[in-house]
Amino acid sequence: MKAIVVERGENTPSLIETPVPEPADGEALVRTLRVGIDGTDFEVLNGNHGGFPAGDDHQIIGHEAVGVVEDPNGTGLENGQLVVPTVRRPPEGSNEYFERGEPDMAPPGTYLERGIDGAHGFMSEYFTSPEEYLVTIPDEFAETGILVEPMSNTVKALEHAFASRSMFDWSPETALVLGNGPLGLLTLAMLDQTVERSYCLGRRDRPDPTIDIIDELGATYVDSRETPVSEIADVHEPVDFVYEATGYAKHAFETVEALAPNGVGVLLGIPEDWTFDIDGGRLHREIVLENKVILGSVNSHLRHFESAKESLARVPDWFTDDIITDVFSPINAEQALSSGNNRIKTVIEFDTR
Amino acid sequence: MKAIVVERGENTPSLIETPVPEPADGEALVRTLRVGIDGTDFEVLNGNHGGFPAGDDHQIIGHEAVGVVEDPNGTGLENGQLVVPTVRRPPEGSNEYFERGEPDMAPPGTYLERGIDGAHGFMSEYFTSPEEYLVTIPDEFAETGILVEPMSNTVKALEHAFASRSMFDWSPETALVLGNGPLGLLTLAMLDQTVERSYCLGRRDRPDPTIDIIDELGATYVDSRETPVSEIADVHEPVDFVYEATGYAKHAFETVEALAPNGVGVLLGIPEDWTFDIDGGRLHREIVLENKVILGSVNSHLRHFESAKESLARVPDWFTDDIITDVFSPINAEQALSSGNNRIKTVIEFDTR
C-alpha cells in the first residue's frame, strides 16, 4: 500500500510502498478515506516528534483521519462502517491513564501518539487500530470526518473550562479565539451557539478566506497588528472566555488582561522557550481579585470524540465546505505538505472508490 | 460603645466612643466577642482600603468576627445565639451578584467590604447586620469562631480548584502551601485529611512556633531561602495542589513548575505591580502539555462559611490553641495592631461577661 512518511534525517514527506498492516486480535483493519494536515504534521516533518516507531527508520505521518472498516476481524465493528481513530496509544505495559480511559491526561513520556510520537500515523491506504480507539461516525461525515479529531480537542478544552466555573452561576456572553487557523475557526463555529458575541484574532489583511469565514459566522475579526490582545478589553470589551490556539507565549499572559471578571482562558498552543518581561504583580492581583482562571488542555479522549461528532453535525455545511480548502491525492503529498497561499484545511484523499 | 477605628489621615488605630448602632428592619444587633486581625487590617491602617464609609471620617476596622445576638429585632435569630458575619455587602442599589447569593464573585467596584472597603467593620462592642449575612455557629466556637472567615476563603478556593479538575479522575496525594501565616497554617490543617503528604513554605529559622505547627501536622517545612518554589519539584516532589498565600508575585508563576501533571494552583495573595522576567514559553508549554490550571480566588459566600464551620470542628484543639497566640483587650488595640514577635493569630477580645 502507499504511505506518506518522514524518513530519518529527512524533513520532507516521502511516498513509499509498504505492506498492508495485519490487524492483531481486537484490532480492525481500516481503509483510509481522508487525512487532514495540521501544524503538528509540519513539526513532525521538521524533526519535532517524539521519535520513530520502535525498530523503524520512518514514521507514517497523519493523525486526523477518517476511514471505513475493511475487516472487522472479530471486533464489534461492521464492514463498511465509517470510523475516526483517536491519537494516543499506551506505551509498552500501559498505565493508569489508559486503564481509566483518560489518555489525554497522561503526562509527556507516558503515551505514544500515532503519527506524532513513537507510532505510525494514518496517512496510508490502510491502518489498523484496536476497536476501543475507533469512533464510529455517520456516513455523511465521509468527507468532513477529518474535523472530528481537532474538534475533540476543543470539546475537551471547553469541558474543562466550564467545569472550572461550575461552582457559581456563569453564563458566558462573549468569547475571544486567538488564532484564525483551522482550529481557531472550528472553535469559533462551535462557540456560535454558546455565546452572544465572539471575536477572532489574526494577523492578515483582507481579502482573506479566514476573515470571510469570521465575518460569515457573525464574529468580529481583530487584527493583532492593530489591536494587541492586551488592548481588546478596552477597544472592544472584556471577554468571558478566551481560547488560545496560536502557540504565541505572550498570548497566555495577555489573556488575563483580555478576560472579564470570573472569566476563563484556555491554552492549547505549544510554544518554544521564550523569556520576556511581564508585570507579574498586576497579573497575579487581577487573577485573584477577579476570580480568573488560566487552564491548559491537550489531546482528548473518547467522550470528547463522541461529543465532537455532535458538534460537527451542528456546524453549517457552508462552513465545512469553506474550511476544507485543498484536497490532494497521495502522489502530491509533498505539495500538500508545503505551505500554500489561502489554504485553511488541507486534506490527503485516498482512493474513495 | 468602644470601637477601634482608623481616622482619616492616620495610620495607627484609635479607640473611640461611638453610639451603639440601631438595627434596621431585617437586621440583628450583635454583641462582639472576638475579632481576629489579619494582613488586610494592616493594609487598611496604611490607607490601602476602598474608602471610608459614606459621610464618615473614620472606619471601624476588623472583618474576622464572632459575636452573640443581643437583639434579634424580629429576625429569625435568637437571643444569645453565636454568629459570624460575612464581609461583603451590596453597594447602593445592590446588583446581580448579591441577588444570586454570590457576593464573592462580584468584581472590584461592585461591593462594600465591612472593615475594609466603604463600610464599618466589626471591631466594636456591638455591630448590626442583616440576618442573611450572619452565620450561626455552635457555642463551643465562642473563642475560635474568628477562624471561620479565613477558613471560608480556603473552602471556596478548594471548591473552585477541585471543580476545575472534576472532568477526570483526580485524586491529589500531595499539597504545597505557600506561606506560613495564619491562612497558610489553617489551610495546611484543612488539607490534612485530603492529601497524603503536604509541604509548607516559609522563610524563618527554627525554633519558630509556625514551624512547630507544621511539624505537628506531619507536614514538611520548606525554607524558601534554601529551596525556592521552582525547585520544590526536584528537591521534594511535584505536587498536585498548590495554595498561594504569600502575595509574592513570582510564586504565582513558579507554581506552574511546582505542580505535577494535571495539578492546580490556586492564588489568594494580592501583590502590588511588579515587572520581572519569566520563561513564558516554557510555562505556557508546561501548562498545556501537562493539563495544568492556575486559578484565582477571593472572598467567599454563605455556603463556604457553613462549610468552614465543619472544617473548624475537624481541626484538633491543640491546633486552634496554638494558632491563636495573642489576645488583647480593646484598650490595647495599638499594641495588638503592631507587629509582634512569634505572633500567629492576634485577637481583640471584647467584654465576654
XYZ file of C-alpha atoms in Angstrom:
706
model
C 0.000 0.000 0.000
C 1.006 3.638 -0.396
C 2.058 5.503 2.735
C 3.273 9.047 3.313
C 6.201 9.015 5.684
C 9.035 11.030 7.121
C 12.339 9.180 6.781
C 15.058 9.502 9.403
C 17.203 12.521 8.564
C 14.681 13.985 6.101
C 12.261 16.860 6.566
C 10.068 16.445 3.504
C 7.492 13.696 3.109
C 8.138 10.574 1.013
C 5.565 8.350 -0.640
C 6.590 4.728 -0.056
C 5.204 1.261 -0.689
C 4.783 -0.762 2.488
C 2.807 -3.926 3.328
C -0.842 -3.602 4.332
C -0.784 -4.000 8.147
C -2.213 -7.178 9.706
C -4.799 -6.484 12.402
C -3.954 -8.185 15.707
C -6.609 -9.664 17.987
C -9.039 -6.927 18.985
C -7.956 -4.722 16.105
C -9.844 -3.860 12.928
C -8.345 -3.121 9.515
C -9.455 0.283 8.252
C -9.239 1.596 4.691
C -8.314 5.279 4.828
C -10.561 7.826 3.135
C -9.079 11.152 4.137
C -6.376 12.519 6.429
C -6.239 16.168 7.429
C -2.991 18.092 7.840
C -2.276 20.427 10.727
C 0.627 22.303 12.245
C 1.773 19.275 14.224
C 2.468 17.434 10.938
C 4.899 20.166 9.946
C 6.604 19.837 13.322
C 6.896 16.081 12.816
C 8.451 16.658 9.397
C 10.899 19.100 10.946
C 12.021 16.546 13.484
C 9.980 17.769 16.452
C 8.293 14.485 17.148
C 8.725 12.070 19.991
C 10.697 9.556 17.954
C 10.264 6.935 15.247
C 8.225 3.809 15.922
C 10.413 1.199 17.640
C 12.662 -0.512 15.105
C 11.748 1.753 12.177
C 13.653 4.417 10.286
C 10.491 6.062 9.036
C 7.198 7.153 10.503
C 3.876 7.258 8.676
C 2.541 10.731 9.468
C -1.047 11.985 9.898
C -3.396 11.917 12.900
C -6.673 13.479 11.655
C -8.211 10.561 9.794
C -11.470 9.143 8.616
C -11.726 5.648 7.178
C -14.014 2.729 6.501
C -13.832 -0.663 8.212
C -12.383 -3.100 5.659
C -12.055 -6.084 8.001
C -13.746 -6.053 11.436
C -11.520 -9.045 12.338
C -13.879 -10.315 15.017
C -14.384 -6.953 16.721
C -17.826 -5.453 17.265
C -17.375 -3.197 14.234
C -19.096 -3.849 10.926
C -17.674 -3.995 7.462
C -18.206 -0.677 5.694
C -18.689 1.329 8.889
C -17.097 4.792 8.943
C -14.647 5.411 11.764
C -12.337 8.103 13.146
C -9.304 6.901 15.146
C -8.140 8.571 18.350
C -4.463 9.519 18.529
C -2.848 8.409 21.811
C -1.876 4.787 22.447
C -0.471 3.178 25.573
C 3.261 2.562 25.765
C 4.581 -0.932 26.468
C 2.824 -2.185 29.589
C 0.090 0.531 29.509
C -0.555 2.723 32.573
C -3.281 4.095 34.817
C -4.331 6.840 32.411
C -5.168 4.418 29.615
C -6.741 1.976 32.055
C -9.078 4.772 33.179
C -9.901 5.722 29.592
C -8.209 9.115 30.031
C -5.164 9.027 27.729
C -5.481 12.803 27.267
C -4.496 13.265 30.924
C -1.348 11.147 30.568
C 1.756 13.296 31.067
C 4.501 13.526 28.433
C 6.530 10.334 28.282
C 3.666 8.038 29.220
C 1.996 7.666 25.819
C 2.626 7.116 22.128
C 0.870 9.322 19.598
C 0.026 7.909 16.199
C 1.708 9.947 13.511
C 3.472 12.121 16.081
C 5.304 10.261 18.824
C 6.689 6.736 18.510
C 3.845 5.216 16.472
C 2.816 5.186 12.820
C 0.061 7.557 11.812
C -2.859 7.171 9.442
C -1.622 8.698 6.178
C -1.575 5.377 4.332
C -4.102 3.376 2.329
C -4.854 1.165 5.332
C -4.263 1.255 9.057
C -5.133 -0.984 11.973
C -6.396 0.038 15.373
C -7.855 -1.576 18.488
C -11.629 -1.254 18.388
C -11.601 0.811 21.600
C -9.725 3.617 19.802
C -12.098 3.810 16.825
C -15.098 6.136 16.976
C -17.921 5.266 14.578
C -19.346 8.195 12.625
C -22.356 8.549 10.277
C -21.854 8.028 6.539
C -22.472 11.700 5.787
C -19.187 12.565 7.519
C -17.031 10.670 4.968
C -15.553 13.973 3.765
C -15.752 16.115 6.904
C -14.863 13.416 9.455
C -11.236 14.570 9.453
C -12.522 17.521 11.515
C -13.637 15.283 14.393
C -10.134 14.967 15.864
C -9.365 18.712 16.025
C -12.902 19.439 17.236
C -12.478 16.838 20.004
C -9.590 18.911 21.376
C -11.874 21.924 21.607
C -14.633 19.837 23.188
C -12.232 18.827 25.953
C -10.904 22.364 26.403
C -14.436 23.759 26.712
C -15.494 20.965 29.061
C -12.601 21.642 31.432
C -13.103 25.410 31.189
C -16.802 25.194 32.029
C -16.066 22.756 34.876
C -13.694 25.331 36.374
C -16.606 27.789 36.542
C -19.223 25.285 37.705
C -19.368 26.349 41.368
C -21.134 29.618 40.576
C -23.636 30.987 38.099
C -21.512 31.519 34.983
C -23.212 32.381 31.702
C -20.545 33.485 29.239
C -21.762 36.089 26.772
C -18.518 36.781 24.974
C -15.639 34.707 23.615
C -12.288 35.517 22.060
C -10.487 32.979 19.892
C -6.773 33.661 19.477
C -5.752 32.335 16.086
C -7.580 32.070 12.780
C -6.125 28.744 11.683
C -8.388 25.741 11.236
C -8.571 25.004 14.983
C -9.423 28.616 15.776
C -12.122 28.747 13.101
C -13.604 25.385 14.156
C -13.751 26.642 17.736
C -15.358 29.905 16.643
C -18.069 27.903 14.858
C -18.545 25.627 17.873
C -18.928 28.636 20.188
C -21.542 30.167 17.913
C -24.451 28.732 19.898
C -22.813 29.248 23.311
C -22.031 32.966 23.390
C -23.710 36.096 22.101
C -20.650 37.866 20.739
C -17.348 36.436 19.620
C -14.014 37.788 18.432
C -11.258 36.097 16.474
C -7.671 37.335 16.420
C -5.428 37.052 13.378
C -2.710 38.983 11.590
C -3.797 39.023 7.968
C -5.096 41.628 5.540
C -8.448 41.495 3.821
C -9.411 39.978 1.460
C -8.687 36.693 3.187
C -10.740 33.499 3.258
C -10.398 33.073 7.039
C -11.625 36.606 7.646
C -14.544 35.892 5.296
C -15.468 32.907 7.462
C -15.159 35.004 10.642
C -17.500 37.573 9.069
C -19.925 34.905 7.906
C -20.073 33.434 11.422
C -21.083 36.872 12.690
C -17.892 37.212 14.716
C -15.609 40.250 14.846
C -12.153 39.986 13.285
C -9.401 41.535 15.429
C -6.127 42.303 13.630
C -3.401 41.777 16.228
C -1.178 44.303 14.423
C -3.750 46.999 15.246
C -5.215 45.707 18.497
C -2.957 43.532 20.638
C -4.619 41.027 22.952
C -3.830 43.229 25.964
C -5.973 46.025 24.466
C -9.008 44.023 23.362
C -10.818 44.645 26.667
C -10.529 48.399 26.107
C -11.046 48.569 22.338
C -13.861 46.013 22.207
C -14.918 44.557 25.576
C -13.573 42.214 28.250
C -14.487 38.645 27.307
C -15.744 35.799 29.448
C -13.819 33.113 27.607
C -10.512 33.076 25.750
C -9.360 30.153 23.592
C -5.659 30.362 22.702
C -4.659 28.498 19.537
C -1.639 30.485 18.424
C 1.225 28.963 20.426
C 2.448 32.543 20.921
C 3.596 32.554 24.542
C 2.798 36.192 25.294
C -0.850 35.453 24.497
C -1.005 33.130 27.507
C -0.325 36.076 29.814
C -2.150 38.796 27.871
C -5.192 36.538 28.125
C -5.519 37.578 31.790
C -5.956 41.187 30.639
C -8.496 40.281 27.952
C -10.697 38.355 30.377
C -13.726 39.816 32.110
C -14.063 39.134 35.855
C -14.740 35.438 36.575
C -13.571 34.524 33.078
C -11.503 31.561 31.974
C -8.716 31.392 29.423
C -7.836 28.009 27.996
C -4.430 27.463 26.409
C -3.798 24.914 23.621
C -0.669 26.242 21.899
C 2.732 24.658 22.449
C 5.433 27.356 22.244
C 9.199 27.034 22.461
C 11.128 28.524 25.392
C 10.949 32.325 25.370
C 11.953 34.683 28.184
C 10.247 38.071 28.380
C 9.106 40.704 30.879
C 5.650 40.690 32.398
C 4.013 42.770 35.096
C 3.612 39.646 37.179
C 2.338 41.571 40.185
C -0.537 43.085 38.264
C -1.430 39.789 36.547
C -1.335 37.886 39.838
C -3.518 40.520 41.516
C -6.044 40.549 38.662
C -6.289 36.754 38.642
C -7.131 36.820 42.360
C -9.368 39.881 42.722
C -11.350 38.947 39.602
C -11.525 35.189 40.228
C -9.896 34.355 36.867
C -8.605 31.022 35.590
C -5.869 30.018 33.152
C -6.202 26.389 32.135
C -4.077 24.218 29.853
C -5.615 21.490 27.722
C -4.064 18.924 25.393
C -5.443 15.994 23.414
C -8.851 14.436 24.121
C -10.446 11.117 24.879
C -13.328 9.033 23.552
C -16.088 11.051 25.221
C -14.741 14.170 23.530
C -14.660 12.475 20.127
C -18.271 11.363 20.613
C -19.246 14.904 21.535
C -17.238 16.299 18.596
C -19.448 14.260 16.236
C -22.433 16.166 17.587
C -20.574 19.459 17.213
C -19.728 18.589 13.611
C -23.405 17.842 12.903
C -24.313 21.299 14.198
C -21.928 23.472 12.163
C -23.415 24.643 8.850
C -22.469 22.957 5.559
C -21.084 26.183 4.089
C -18.647 26.292 6.986
C -17.167 22.807 6.479
C -17.085 23.479 2.715
C -15.140 26.695 3.282
C -12.757 25.234 5.886
C -11.596 22.305 3.754
C -9.897 24.303 1.027
C -7.439 21.879 -0.553
C -7.712 18.171 -1.365
C -4.652 16.333 -2.699
C -4.051 12.760 -3.791
C -1.217 10.875 -2.038
C 1.116 11.256 -5.001
C 1.008 15.020 -4.426
C 1.852 14.716 -0.729
C 4.908 16.941 -0.997
C 2.795 19.724 -2.475
C 0.077 19.136 0.154
C 2.674 19.369 2.913
C 4.202 22.640 1.744
C 2.718 25.940 2.785
C 0.170 27.266 0.353
C -1.499 30.609 -0.036
C -5.020 30.907 1.275
C -5.139 27.319 2.459
C -7.135 26.615 5.577
C -7.506 22.845 5.988
C -5.545 20.694 3.550
C -6.532 17.069 3.127
C -4.977 13.961 1.585
C -7.670 11.878 -0.100
C -7.026 8.195 -0.704
C -8.913 6.058 -3.229
C -12.536 6.544 -2.204
C -13.869 4.005 -4.786
C -19.634 51.797 72.904
C -15.916 51.336 72.299
C -14.771 50.970 68.715
C -11.343 50.572 67.147
C -11.069 52.772 64.093
C -8.723 54.263 61.578
C -9.174 58.024 61.309
C -8.716 59.868 58.025
C -5.051 60.780 57.654
C -3.902 58.381 60.390
C -2.252 55.000 60.076
C -2.472 53.769 63.644
C -5.698 52.601 65.274
C -7.717 54.784 67.656
C -10.104 53.651 70.355
C -13.186 55.878 70.213
C -16.586 56.104 71.857
C -19.443 55.908 69.358
C -23.168 55.196 69.745
C -24.353 51.587 69.740
C -25.767 51.069 66.227
C -29.527 50.724 65.776
C -30.511 47.627 63.831
C -32.682 48.418 60.803
C -35.531 46.179 59.712
C -34.177 42.722 58.935
C -31.019 43.387 60.912
C -29.975 41.959 64.266
C -27.854 43.662 66.908
C -24.802 41.579 67.761
C -22.555 41.933 70.810
C -18.973 41.325 69.707
C -16.951 38.630 71.464
C -13.738 38.476 69.457
C -12.286 39.935 66.284
C -9.222 38.449 64.591
C -6.534 40.555 62.950
C -5.006 39.723 59.590
C -2.785 41.325 56.959
C -5.698 43.154 55.380
C -6.207 45.111 58.612
C -2.662 46.431 58.350
C -3.347 47.450 54.758
C -6.485 49.279 55.863
C -4.494 51.099 58.543
C -1.911 52.061 55.932
C -4.569 53.597 53.708
C -4.973 50.703 51.280
C -8.674 50.333 51.732
C -11.521 51.116 49.407
C -12.515 54.290 51.212
C -14.277 55.438 54.371
C -17.957 54.696 54.900
C -20.064 57.356 53.165
C -20.141 60.533 55.238
C -17.575 59.376 57.801
C -14.015 60.413 58.563
C -13.244 57.159 60.307
C -13.765 53.477 59.657
C -14.258 50.778 62.279
C -11.786 48.065 61.260
C -11.979 44.266 61.598
C -13.660 41.614 59.480
C -12.970 38.290 61.261
C -15.578 38.393 64.000
C -17.609 36.238 66.284
C -20.442 37.654 68.375
C -23.622 36.851 70.223
C -27.089 38.020 69.210
C -28.081 40.765 71.675
C -31.316 41.765 69.944
C -32.811 39.589 67.180
C -35.022 42.575 66.257
C -37.715 40.430 64.670
C -35.340 38.332 62.557
C -35.261 34.529 62.755
C -32.240 34.656 65.039
C -32.462 34.019 68.771
C -31.145 35.992 71.667
C -27.818 34.559 72.827
C -27.091 32.735 69.569
C -23.469 32.800 68.421
C -22.886 34.238 64.936
C -20.101 35.007 62.474
C -20.751 37.830 59.978
C -19.758 37.612 56.325
C -17.742 40.515 54.930
C -19.135 41.780 51.613
C -22.235 43.935 51.419
C -24.096 45.235 48.379
C -23.467 48.789 47.253
C -26.355 51.246 46.866
C -28.961 49.551 44.666
C -27.404 46.056 45.010
C -26.525 44.019 41.913
C -26.818 40.600 40.317
C -24.009 39.020 42.366
C -25.690 39.764 45.684
C -29.102 38.843 44.303
C -27.685 35.419 43.377
C -26.064 34.997 46.799
C -22.587 35.100 45.265
C -21.008 38.318 46.577
C -17.583 36.644 46.383
C -17.867 36.660 42.579
C -18.634 40.393 42.413
C -15.806 42.249 40.666
C -13.959 45.147 42.320
C -16.121 48.259 42.498
C -19.400 46.368 42.866
C -19.327 45.665 46.602
C -18.578 47.156 50.005
C -16.478 45.192 52.471
C -17.063 45.630 56.166
C -13.909 46.876 57.847
C -12.093 47.119 54.518
C -13.936 48.958 51.791
C -16.562 51.659 52.346
C -18.292 50.082 55.355
C -17.642 49.847 59.086
C -16.130 46.616 60.353
C -16.774 44.599 63.465
C -14.075 45.746 65.905
C -16.526 47.441 68.264
C -18.595 46.328 71.238
C -21.660 45.913 69.032
C -22.442 45.713 65.349
C -25.572 45.241 63.276
C -26.022 43.073 60.245
C -28.836 41.794 58.035
C -29.785 38.297 59.146
C -28.789 36.911 55.729
C -25.153 37.855 56.351
C -24.917 36.200 59.772
C -23.883 32.569 60.051
C -24.901 30.821 63.251
C -22.203 28.761 64.941
C -22.205 26.376 67.934
C -21.461 27.743 71.420
C -18.150 25.893 71.607
C -16.783 28.182 68.861
C -17.045 31.342 71.024
C -13.249 31.626 71.100
C -12.269 30.010 67.785
C -15.119 31.354 65.628
C -12.872 34.172 64.423
C -11.222 31.482 62.271
C -14.422 30.797 60.312
C -13.957 33.797 57.991
C -10.364 32.996 56.929
C -11.231 29.295 56.634
C -14.210 30.167 54.409
C -11.774 31.696 51.919
C -9.882 28.418 51.768
C -13.112 26.440 51.447
C -14.009 28.470 48.380
C -10.515 28.199 46.901
C -10.511 24.418 47.349
C -14.034 24.119 45.964
C -13.130 26.006 42.788
C -9.841 24.121 42.442
C -11.494 20.721 42.731
C -14.244 21.785 40.309
C -11.577 22.635 37.742
C -10.346 19.013 37.940
C -13.811 17.415 38.054
C -13.929 16.171 34.464
C -11.357 13.445 35.066
C -10.244 11.146 37.842
C -8.183 13.428 40.076
C -7.051 12.191 43.468
C -4.487 14.642 44.829
C -1.856 12.983 47.009
C 0.358 15.984 47.658
C -0.167 19.652 48.512
C 2.091 22.644 48.890
C 1.008 25.675 50.886
C 2.974 28.826 50.103
C 3.082 30.917 53.260
C 3.165 30.010 56.957
C 0.972 32.848 58.197
C -2.366 32.043 59.840
C -4.139 31.457 56.482
C -1.397 29.109 55.284
C -1.433 27.150 58.539
C -5.233 26.935 58.616
C -5.162 25.619 55.046
C -2.456 23.102 55.903
C -4.636 21.789 58.731
C -7.704 21.682 56.449
C -5.764 19.716 53.816
C -4.603 17.198 56.409
C -7.428 14.770 55.634
C -7.371 15.387 51.872
C -3.799 14.612 50.849
C -1.173 12.127 51.943
C 1.810 14.455 52.016
C 1.927 18.195 52.425
C 4.583 20.897 52.354
C 4.521 24.419 53.736
C 6.840 27.183 52.531
C 8.191 29.881 54.828
C 11.345 31.908 55.384
C 12.049 31.615 59.082
C 14.634 29.874 61.233
C 13.878 27.235 63.805
C 12.869 27.425 66.600
C 9.659 29.042 65.392
C 6.090 28.419 66.525
C 4.746 28.172 62.947
C 7.357 25.553 62.062
C 6.405 23.658 65.214
C 2.795 23.599 63.992
C 3.888 22.450 60.526
C 5.861 19.618 62.177
C 2.999 18.705 64.474
C 0.632 18.481 61.488
C 3.034 15.985 59.924
C 3.816 18.339 57.040
C 7.277 19.182 55.698
C 8.615 22.702 56.243
C 10.329 24.167 53.168
C 12.611 27.151 53.791
C 12.325 29.307 50.665
C 15.835 30.666 51.261
C 17.193 27.152 50.709
C 14.617 25.709 48.313
C 12.803 28.185 46.067
C 9.348 27.216 44.821
C 10.745 26.489 41.367
C 12.985 23.747 42.857
C 10.482 22.021 45.115
C 9.521 19.510 42.406
C 13.161 18.403 42.145
C 14.173 18.600 45.794
C 10.981 17.082 47.197
C 8.376 16.062 44.579
C 5.963 17.689 42.139
C 2.720 18.443 43.959
C -0.888 18.015 42.846
C -2.142 21.140 44.543
C -0.547 24.496 45.363
C -2.193 27.083 47.621
C -0.527 30.501 47.377
C -0.984 32.729 50.430
C 2.120 34.906 50.247
C 1.130 37.692 47.857
C 4.626 37.302 46.360
C 4.004 37.621 42.627
C 6.800 35.325 41.454
C 5.140 32.493 43.366
C 2.162 32.687 41.022
C 4.388 31.709 38.103
C 6.781 29.368 39.930
C 3.662 27.468 40.972
C 3.466 26.069 37.417
C 6.893 24.470 37.939
C 6.000 23.066 41.362
C 2.839 21.378 40.058
C 2.662 17.753 38.991
C 0.879 16.997 35.702
C -2.875 17.691 35.927
C -2.325 19.773 39.060
C -3.992 23.015 40.075
C -2.507 26.079 41.720
C -4.852 28.461 43.457
C -3.785 32.038 44.118
C -5.086 34.133 47.019
C -2.380 36.760 47.517
C -2.813 40.352 46.347
C 0.557 41.765 45.253
C 1.471 45.240 44.055
C 2.640 45.825 40.461
C 5.995 44.175 39.823
C 7.660 43.617 36.448
C 10.085 40.710 36.098
C 11.382 38.184 33.573
C 9.791 34.794 33.120
C 10.361 31.995 30.630
C 6.827 32.451 29.386
C 7.299 29.987 26.557
C 8.230 27.169 28.888
C 5.457 27.987 31.379
C 2.848 28.190 28.623
C 4.024 24.876 27.152
C 4.021 23.128 30.538
C 0.535 24.388 31.353
C -0.742 22.898 28.079
C 1.178 19.617 27.794
C 0.556 18.798 31.454
C -3.067 19.991 31.646
C -2.330 22.421 34.494
C -4.540 25.138 35.966
C -3.845 28.457 37.683
C -6.930 29.766 39.427
C -7.557 32.968 41.384
C -9.927 33.056 44.333
C -11.062 35.898 46.570
C -13.606 36.188 49.393
C -16.334 33.588 49.985
C -20.063 33.298 50.350
C -22.524 31.759 52.811
C -22.073 28.162 51.625
C -18.347 28.487 52.244
C -18.896 29.872 55.753
C -21.217 26.961 56.514
C -18.612 24.529 55.256
C -15.856 26.341 57.194
C -17.774 25.625 60.415
C -17.427 21.931 59.643
C -13.735 22.385 58.849
C -13.226 24.181 62.164
C -14.921 21.302 64.012
C -12.471 18.887 62.375
C -9.153 20.566 63.203
C -7.650 19.419 66.524
C -7.930 21.555 69.669
C -4.162 21.817 70.051
C -4.083 23.418 66.600
C -6.572 26.198 67.333
C -4.894 26.741 70.725
C -1.518 27.119 69.032
C -2.766 29.338 66.190
C -4.437 31.944 68.418
C -1.301 33.211 70.123
C -2.246 36.666 71.395
C -5.437 38.027 72.923
C -5.707 41.747 73.655
C -8.405 43.897 75.197
C -9.648 46.850 73.115
C -7.708 49.353 75.165
C -4.523 47.687 73.929
C -5.554 47.870 70.285
C -2.469 49.794 69.250
C -0.244 47.084 70.700
C -2.413 44.370 69.107
C -2.123 46.081 65.740
C 1.650 46.415 65.792
C 3.843 43.579 64.622
C 4.899 41.245 67.399
C 7.451 38.509 67.603
C 6.185 34.972 67.271
C 2.589 36.038 66.872
C 0.412 33.916 64.628
C -3.209 34.980 65.063
C -3.832 38.045 67.207
C -7.306 38.660 68.566
C -9.134 41.552 70.161
C -11.447 40.271 72.881
C -14.375 42.404 73.995
C -16.176 42.018 77.298
C -17.240 38.355 77.263
C -19.259 38.633 80.535
